[in-house]
PDB file of C-alpha atoms in Angstrom:
ATOM      1  CA  UNK A   1      36.462 -10.267 -38.174  1.00  0.00           C
ATOM      2  CA  UNK A   2      34.595  -8.503 -35.820  1.00  0.00           C
ATOM      3  CA  UNK A   3      36.246  -5.997 -33.755  1.00  0.00           C
ATOM      4  CA  UNK A   4      35.416  -5.723 -29.743  1.00  0.00           C
ATOM      5  CA  UNK A   5      36.006  -3.153 -27.418  1.00  0.00           C
ATOM      6  CA  UNK A   6      35.010  -4.833 -24.170  1.00  0.00           C
ATOM      7  CA  UNK A   7      34.295  -2.213 -20.767  1.00  0.00           C
ATOM      8  CA  UNK A   8      33.983  -4.154 -17.564  1.00  0.00           C
ATOM      9  CA  UNK A   9      35.353  -2.953 -14.202  1.00  0.00           C
ATOM     10  CA  UNK A  10      35.449  -6.659 -12.744  1.00  0.00           C
ATOM     11  CA  UNK A  11      38.836  -8.153 -13.857  1.00  0.00           C
ATOM     12  CA  UNK A  12      37.867 -11.819 -13.938  1.00  0.00           C
ATOM     13  CA  UNK A  13      34.692 -11.020 -15.399  1.00  0.00           C
ATOM     14  CA  UNK A  14      36.576  -9.217 -18.172  1.00  0.00           C
ATOM     15  CA  UNK A  15      39.038 -11.627 -18.686  1.00  0.00           C
ATOM     16  CA  UNK A  16      36.070 -14.525 -18.739  1.00  0.00           C
ATOM     17  CA  UNK A  17      34.189 -12.404 -21.450  1.00  0.00           C
ATOM     18  CA  UNK A  18      37.024 -11.770 -23.603  1.00  0.00           C
ATOM     19  CA  UNK A  19      38.136 -15.687 -23.408  1.00  0.00           C
ATOM     20  CA  UNK A  20      34.458 -16.692 -24.262  1.00  0.00           C
ATOM     21  CA  UNK A  21      34.233 -14.151 -27.381  1.00  0.00           C
ATOM     22  CA  UNK A  22      37.823 -14.884 -28.412  1.00  0.00           C
ATOM     23  CA  UNK A  23      36.419 -18.573 -28.992  1.00  0.00           C
ATOM     24  CA  UNK A  24      34.369 -17.333 -31.474  1.00  0.00           C
ATOM     25  CA  UNK A  25      35.551 -17.644 -35.201  1.00  0.00           C
ATOM     26  CA  UNK A  26      34.680 -14.359 -36.308  1.00  0.00           C
ATOM     27  CA  UNK A  27      35.058 -12.215 -33.213  1.00  0.00           C
ATOM     28  CA  UNK A  28      38.223 -10.688 -31.725  1.00  0.00           C
ATOM     29  CA  UNK A  29      38.332  -8.940 -28.638  1.00  0.00           C
ATOM     30  CA  UNK A  30      40.574  -5.884 -29.803  1.00  0.00           C
ATOM     31  CA  UNK A  31      40.800  -3.920 -26.505  1.00  0.00           C
ATOM     32  CA  UNK A  32      39.744  -4.266 -22.783  1.00  0.00           C
ATOM     33  CA  UNK A  33      39.455  -1.211 -20.214  1.00  0.00           C
ATOM     34  CA  UNK A  34      38.169  -1.163 -16.560  1.00  0.00           C
ATOM     35  CA  UNK A  35      37.078   2.256 -16.243  1.00  0.00           C
ATOM     36  CA  UNK A  36      34.261   4.209 -18.034  1.00  0.00           C
ATOM     37  CA  UNK A  37      36.469   7.170 -18.694  1.00  0.00           C
ATOM     38  CA  UNK A  38      38.831   4.677 -20.632  1.00  0.00           C
ATOM     39  CA  UNK A  39      36.321   3.495 -23.377  1.00  0.00           C
ATOM     40  CA  UNK A  40      36.333   6.468 -25.865  1.00  0.00           C
ATOM     41  CA  UNK A  41      40.218   7.057 -25.692  1.00  0.00           C
ATOM     42  CA  UNK A  42      40.193   3.066 -26.736  1.00  0.00           C
ATOM     43  CA  UNK A  43      37.622   3.154 -29.293  1.00  0.00           C
ATOM     44  CA  UNK A  44      39.428   6.152 -31.086  1.00  0.00           C
ATOM     45  CA  UNK A  45      42.540   4.258 -30.794  1.00  0.00           C
ATOM     46  CA  UNK A  46      41.401   0.737 -31.742  1.00  0.00           C
ATOM     47  CA  UNK A  47      38.592   1.686 -34.174  1.00  0.00           C
ATOM     48  CA  UNK A  48      35.911  -1.261 -32.819  1.00  0.00           C
ATOM     49  CA  UNK A  49      33.017  -2.413 -34.952  1.00  0.00           C
ATOM     50  CA  UNK A  50      31.286  -3.117 -31.467  1.00  0.00           C
ATOM     51  CA  UNK A  51      31.633  -1.500 -28.230  1.00  0.00           C
ATOM     52  CA  UNK A  52      30.227  -4.069 -25.331  1.00  0.00           C
ATOM     53  CA  UNK A  53      29.922  -1.487 -22.694  1.00  0.00           C
ATOM     54  CA  UNK A  54      28.744  -2.370 -18.506  1.00  0.00           C
ATOM     55  CA  UNK A  55      26.685   0.612 -17.304  1.00  0.00           C
ATOM     56  CA  UNK A  56      28.269   1.093 -13.680  1.00  0.00           C
ATOM     57  CA  UNK A  57      31.843   1.755 -14.309  1.00  0.00           C
ATOM     58  CA  UNK A  58      34.498   3.739 -12.174  1.00  0.00           C
ATOM     59  CA  UNK A  59      35.429   7.137 -13.725  1.00  0.00           C
ATOM     60  CA  UNK A  60      32.171   7.282 -16.055  1.00  0.00           C
ATOM     61  CA  UNK A  61      29.191   5.384 -16.919  1.00  0.00           C
ATOM     62  CA  UNK A  62      29.068   3.173 -19.823  1.00  0.00           C
ATOM     63  CA  UNK A  63      26.051   5.193 -20.944  1.00  0.00           C
ATOM     64  CA  UNK A  64      27.679   8.551 -20.794  1.00  0.00           C
ATOM     65  CA  UNK A  65      30.350   6.645 -22.875  1.00  0.00           C
ATOM     66  CA  UNK A  66      27.909   5.425 -25.138  1.00  0.00           C
ATOM     67  CA  UNK A  67      26.528   9.057 -26.189  1.00  0.00           C
ATOM     68  CA  UNK A  68      29.892  10.044 -26.878  1.00  0.00           C
ATOM     69  CA  UNK A  69      30.806   7.162 -29.004  1.00  0.00           C
ATOM     70  CA  UNK A  70      27.814   7.973 -31.074  1.00  0.00           C
ATOM     71  CA  UNK A  71      29.420  11.199 -31.990  1.00  0.00           C
ATOM     72  CA  UNK A  72      33.191  10.423 -31.907  1.00  0.00           C
ATOM     73  CA  UNK A  73      32.908   6.963 -33.261  1.00  0.00           C
ATOM     74  CA  UNK A  74      29.876   6.703 -35.203  1.00  0.00           C
ATOM     75  CA  UNK A  75      30.670   3.501 -37.127  1.00  0.00           C
ATOM     76  CA  UNK A  76      31.169   1.741 -33.709  1.00  0.00           C
ATOM     77  CA  UNK A  77      27.684  -0.013 -32.597  1.00  0.00           C
ATOM     78  CA  UNK A  78      27.127  -0.306 -28.918  1.00  0.00           C
ATOM     79  CA  UNK A  79      25.965  -3.262 -27.115  1.00  0.00           C
ATOM     80  CA  UNK A  80      25.061  -2.627 -23.347  1.00  0.00           C
ATOM     81  CA  UNK A  81      25.717  -5.727 -20.970  1.00  0.00           C
ATOM     82  CA  UNK A  82      24.823  -5.313 -17.390  1.00  0.00           C
ATOM     83  CA  UNK A  83      23.956  -7.249 -14.039  1.00  0.00           C
ATOM     84  CA  UNK A  84      21.077  -4.770 -13.083  1.00  0.00           C
ATOM     85  CA  UNK A  85      18.335  -4.714 -15.798  1.00  0.00           C
ATOM     86  CA  UNK A  86      16.696  -1.748 -14.833  1.00  0.00           C
ATOM     87  CA  UNK A  87      13.769  -0.130 -17.146  1.00  0.00           C
ATOM     88  CA  UNK A  88      15.283   3.260 -16.766  1.00  0.00           C
ATOM     89  CA  UNK A  89      18.766   2.066 -17.949  1.00  0.00           C
ATOM     90  CA  UNK A  90      17.349   0.445 -20.793  1.00  0.00           C
ATOM     91  CA  UNK A  91      15.620   3.663 -21.898  1.00  0.00           C
ATOM     92  CA  UNK A  92      18.822   5.989 -21.379  1.00  0.00           C
ATOM     93  CA  UNK A  93      20.673   2.908 -23.799  1.00  0.00           C
ATOM     94  CA  UNK A  94      18.242   3.382 -26.048  1.00  0.00           C
ATOM     95  CA  UNK A  95      18.469   6.970 -25.890  1.00  0.00           C
ATOM     96  CA  UNK A  96      22.205   7.208 -25.908  1.00  0.00           C
ATOM     97  CA  UNK A  97      22.050   5.119 -29.559  1.00  0.00           C
ATOM     98  CA  UNK A  98      22.789   1.865 -28.060  1.00  0.00           C
ATOM     99  CA  UNK A  99      21.846  -1.085 -30.154  1.00  0.00           C
ATOM    100  CA  UNK A 100      21.541  -3.765 -27.504  1.00  0.00           C
ATOM    101  CA  UNK A 101      20.676  -4.302 -24.164  1.00  0.00           C
ATOM    102  CA  UNK A 102      21.365  -7.641 -22.274  1.00  0.00           C
ATOM    103  CA  UNK A 103      21.863  -8.581 -18.465  1.00  0.00           C
ATOM    104  CA  UNK A 104      24.703 -10.709 -17.647  1.00  0.00           C
ATOM    105  CA  UNK A 105      23.261 -13.695 -16.655  1.00  0.00           C
ATOM    106  CA  UNK A 106      22.295 -14.774 -20.120  1.00  0.00           C
ATOM    107  CA  UNK A 107      23.730 -17.773 -22.070  1.00  0.00           C
ATOM    108  CA  UNK A 108      27.278 -16.622 -23.781  1.00  0.00           C
ATOM    109  CA  UNK A 109      25.989 -17.904 -27.459  1.00  0.00           C
ATOM    110  CA  UNK A 110      23.368 -15.227 -26.813  1.00  0.00           C
ATOM    111  CA  UNK A 111      26.135 -12.697 -26.426  1.00  0.00           C
ATOM    112  CA  UNK A 112      27.986 -13.733 -29.390  1.00  0.00           C
ATOM    113  CA  UNK A 113      24.923 -13.779 -31.699  1.00  0.00           C
ATOM    114  CA  UNK A 114      23.930 -10.251 -30.073  1.00  0.00           C
ATOM    115  CA  UNK A 115      27.218  -8.794 -31.066  1.00  0.00           C
ATOM    116  CA  UNK A 116      26.694 -10.149 -34.813  1.00  0.00           C
ATOM    117  CA  UNK A 117      23.152  -9.008 -34.548  1.00  0.00           C
ATOM    118  CA  UNK A 118      24.021  -5.703 -33.749  1.00  0.00           C
ATOM    119  CA  UNK A 119      26.680  -5.208 -36.150  1.00  0.00           C
ATOM    120  CA  UNK A 120      24.120  -5.959 -38.842  1.00  0.00           C
ATOM    121  CA  UNK A 121      21.908  -2.983 -37.395  1.00  0.00           C
ATOM    122  CA  UNK A 122      19.559  -4.882 -35.400  1.00  0.00           C
ATOM    123  CA  UNK A 123      18.448  -3.842 -32.017  1.00  0.00           C
ATOM    124  CA  UNK A 124      18.751  -6.603 -29.232  1.00  0.00           C
ATOM    125  CA  UNK A 125      16.965  -6.308 -26.306  1.00  0.00           C
ATOM    126  CA  UNK A 126      16.620  -8.698 -23.381  1.00  0.00           C
ATOM    127  CA  UNK A 127      12.841  -9.426 -23.674  1.00  0.00           C
ATOM    128  CA  UNK A 128      11.973  -9.658 -20.352  1.00  0.00           C
ATOM    129  CA  UNK A 129      13.510  -6.245 -19.507  1.00  0.00           C
ATOM    130  CA  UNK A 130      11.805  -4.632 -22.742  1.00  0.00           C
ATOM    131  CA  UNK A 131       8.214  -5.857 -21.145  1.00  0.00           C
ATOM    132  CA  UNK A 132       9.406  -4.220 -17.773  1.00  0.00           C
ATOM    133  CA  UNK A 133      10.527  -1.231 -19.415  1.00  0.00           C
ATOM    134  CA  UNK A 134       7.040  -0.577 -21.382  1.00  0.00           C
ATOM    135  CA  UNK A 135       5.054  -0.948 -18.200  1.00  0.00           C
ATOM    136  CA  UNK A 136       7.360   1.088 -16.203  1.00  0.00           C
ATOM    137  CA  UNK A 137       6.826   4.281 -18.201  1.00  0.00           C
ATOM    138  CA  UNK A 138       8.778   7.174 -18.946  1.00  0.00           C
ATOM    139  CA  UNK A 139      11.240   8.730 -16.336  1.00  0.00           C
ATOM    140  CA  UNK A 140       9.097  11.246 -14.614  1.00  0.00           C
ATOM    141  CA  UNK A 141      12.384  13.455 -13.309  1.00  0.00           C
ATOM    142  CA  UNK A 142      13.637  16.667 -15.474  1.00  0.00           C
ATOM    143  CA  UNK A 143      17.426  16.399 -16.258  1.00  0.00           C
ATOM    144  CA  UNK A 144      17.951  19.391 -13.270  1.00  0.00           C
ATOM    145  CA  UNK A 145      15.949  17.052 -10.961  1.00  0.00           C
ATOM    146  CA  UNK A 146      18.267  14.282 -11.699  1.00  0.00           C
ATOM    147  CA  UNK A 147      21.390  16.187 -11.629  1.00  0.00           C
ATOM    148  CA  UNK A 148      20.102  17.511  -7.862  1.00  0.00           C
ATOM    149  CA  UNK A 149      19.469  14.131  -6.850  1.00  0.00           C
ATOM    150  CA  UNK A 150      22.850  12.892  -8.038  1.00  0.00           C
ATOM    151  CA  UNK A 151      24.515  15.580  -6.147  1.00  0.00           C
ATOM    152  CA  UNK A 152      22.520  14.340  -2.986  1.00  0.00           C
ATOM    153  CA  UNK A 153      23.820  10.960  -3.309  1.00  0.00           C
ATOM    154  CA  UNK A 154      26.927  11.010  -0.768  1.00  0.00           C
ATOM    155  CA  UNK A 155      24.481  12.882   1.806  1.00  0.00           C
ATOM    156  CA  UNK A 156      25.418  16.246   0.715  1.00  0.00           C
ATOM    157  CA  UNK A 157      23.511  18.894   2.294  1.00  0.00           C
ATOM    158  CA  UNK A 158      21.562  21.805   0.683  1.00  0.00           C
ATOM    159  CA  UNK A 159      24.164  24.201   0.737  1.00  0.00           C
ATOM    160  CA  UNK A 160      26.566  21.712  -0.645  1.00  0.00           C
ATOM    161  CA  UNK A 161      24.355  20.877  -3.633  1.00  0.00           C
ATOM    162  CA  UNK A 162      23.279  24.552  -4.224  1.00  0.00           C
ATOM    163  CA  UNK A 163      27.304  25.043  -4.471  1.00  0.00           C
ATOM    164  CA  UNK A 164      28.053  22.182  -6.637  1.00  0.00           C
ATOM    165  CA  UNK A 165      25.530  22.883  -9.092  1.00  0.00           C
ATOM    166  CA  UNK A 166      25.515  26.569  -9.098  1.00  0.00           C
ATOM    167  CA  UNK A 167      22.072  26.970  -7.925  1.00  0.00           C
ATOM    168  CA  UNK A 168      20.268  28.913  -5.196  1.00  0.00           C
ATOM    169  CA  UNK A 169      19.361  26.792  -2.018  1.00  0.00           C
ATOM    170  CA  UNK A 170      16.252  27.795  -2.189  1.00  0.00           C
ATOM    171  CA  UNK A 171      16.150  26.295  -6.056  1.00  0.00           C
ATOM    172  CA  UNK A 172      17.817  23.205  -4.881  1.00  0.00           C
ATOM    173  CA  UNK A 173      15.149  22.725  -2.330  1.00  0.00           C
ATOM    174  CA  UNK A 174      12.301  23.248  -4.958  1.00  0.00           C
ATOM    175  CA  UNK A 175      13.946  20.355  -7.124  1.00  0.00           C
ATOM    176  CA  UNK A 176      14.203  17.969  -4.392  1.00  0.00           C
ATOM    177  CA  UNK A 177      10.761  18.371  -3.460  1.00  0.00           C
ATOM    178  CA  UNK A 178       9.482  17.741  -6.679  1.00  0.00           C
ATOM    179  CA  UNK A 179      11.566  14.964  -7.204  1.00  0.00           C
ATOM    180  CA  UNK A 180      10.393  13.302  -3.931  1.00  0.00           C
ATOM    181  CA  UNK A 181       6.877  13.917  -5.062  1.00  0.00           C
ATOM    182  CA  UNK A 182       7.439  12.317  -8.261  1.00  0.00           C
ATOM    183  CA  UNK A 183       9.051   9.290  -6.788  1.00  0.00           C
ATOM    184  CA  UNK A 184       6.138   8.908  -4.009  1.00  0.00           C
ATOM    185  CA  UNK A 185       8.872   8.979  -1.361  1.00  0.00           C
ATOM    186  CA  UNK A 186       9.487  11.104   1.918  1.00  0.00           C
ATOM    187  CA  UNK A 187      12.967  12.459   2.004  1.00  0.00           C
ATOM    188  CA  UNK A 188      15.687  12.948  -0.650  1.00  0.00           C
ATOM    189  CA  UNK A 189      17.695   9.811   0.104  1.00  0.00           C
ATOM    190  CA  UNK A 190      14.475   7.591  -0.322  1.00  0.00           C
ATOM    191  CA  UNK A 191      14.161   9.655  -3.734  1.00  0.00           C
ATOM    192  CA  UNK A 192      17.662   8.627  -4.640  1.00  0.00           C
ATOM    193  CA  UNK A 193      17.093   4.902  -3.529  1.00  0.00           C
ATOM    194  CA  UNK A 194      13.884   5.102  -5.812  1.00  0.00           C
ATOM    195  CA  UNK A 195      15.396   6.828  -8.698  1.00  0.00           C
ATOM    196  CA  UNK A 196      18.228   4.429  -8.627  1.00  0.00           C
ATOM    197  CA  UNK A 197      16.146   1.400  -8.392  1.00  0.00           C
ATOM    198  CA  UNK A 198      14.455   2.564 -11.612  1.00  0.00           C
ATOM    199  CA  UNK A 199      17.699   3.535 -13.560  1.00  0.00           C
ATOM    200  CA  UNK A 200      16.771   7.035 -13.304  1.00  0.00           C
ATOM    201  CA  UNK A 201      20.009   7.980 -11.947  1.00  0.00           C
TER     202      UNK A 201
END
């Protein structure tokens, strides 16, 4: 049996996925979680073969959890299943060690097949998303620029961001200015939206 951990914050979607995967003769859903910070503890507890993770989860993103699973549960393969197929998310998922990346609007047979293929060591990527990721190119933002934009998401002031990230206000302004330039936007909130739409945040 292929033991699957399922992380999805929408209860109805989580139950439906578990039910559908459970209909497969060789797949058993051994754990279900609704928050990103529950993924690694659950994986350590049940030792799944495959972790099926959404990206946007409360507490912690599925991409961050995937990166930690690579070191804490090296025998567990990760398959990202998300509503939003963004090129930047695909790139970050692959960097985090994910074995696959699918969008939720595909057929369920494809999902079960992807679970088997990822466990067998194959890389499974939604073809349309792979093409979009290749044409989009790499994320132009540095890690620090991403940190500053993430801190600006809730409309925080430069002073707030500086305090939160332990930086000077002038350094924060420099990072924001660079991020705005690289995203081709006019202000920090537009830069946040543009970076999010690409999956860079």
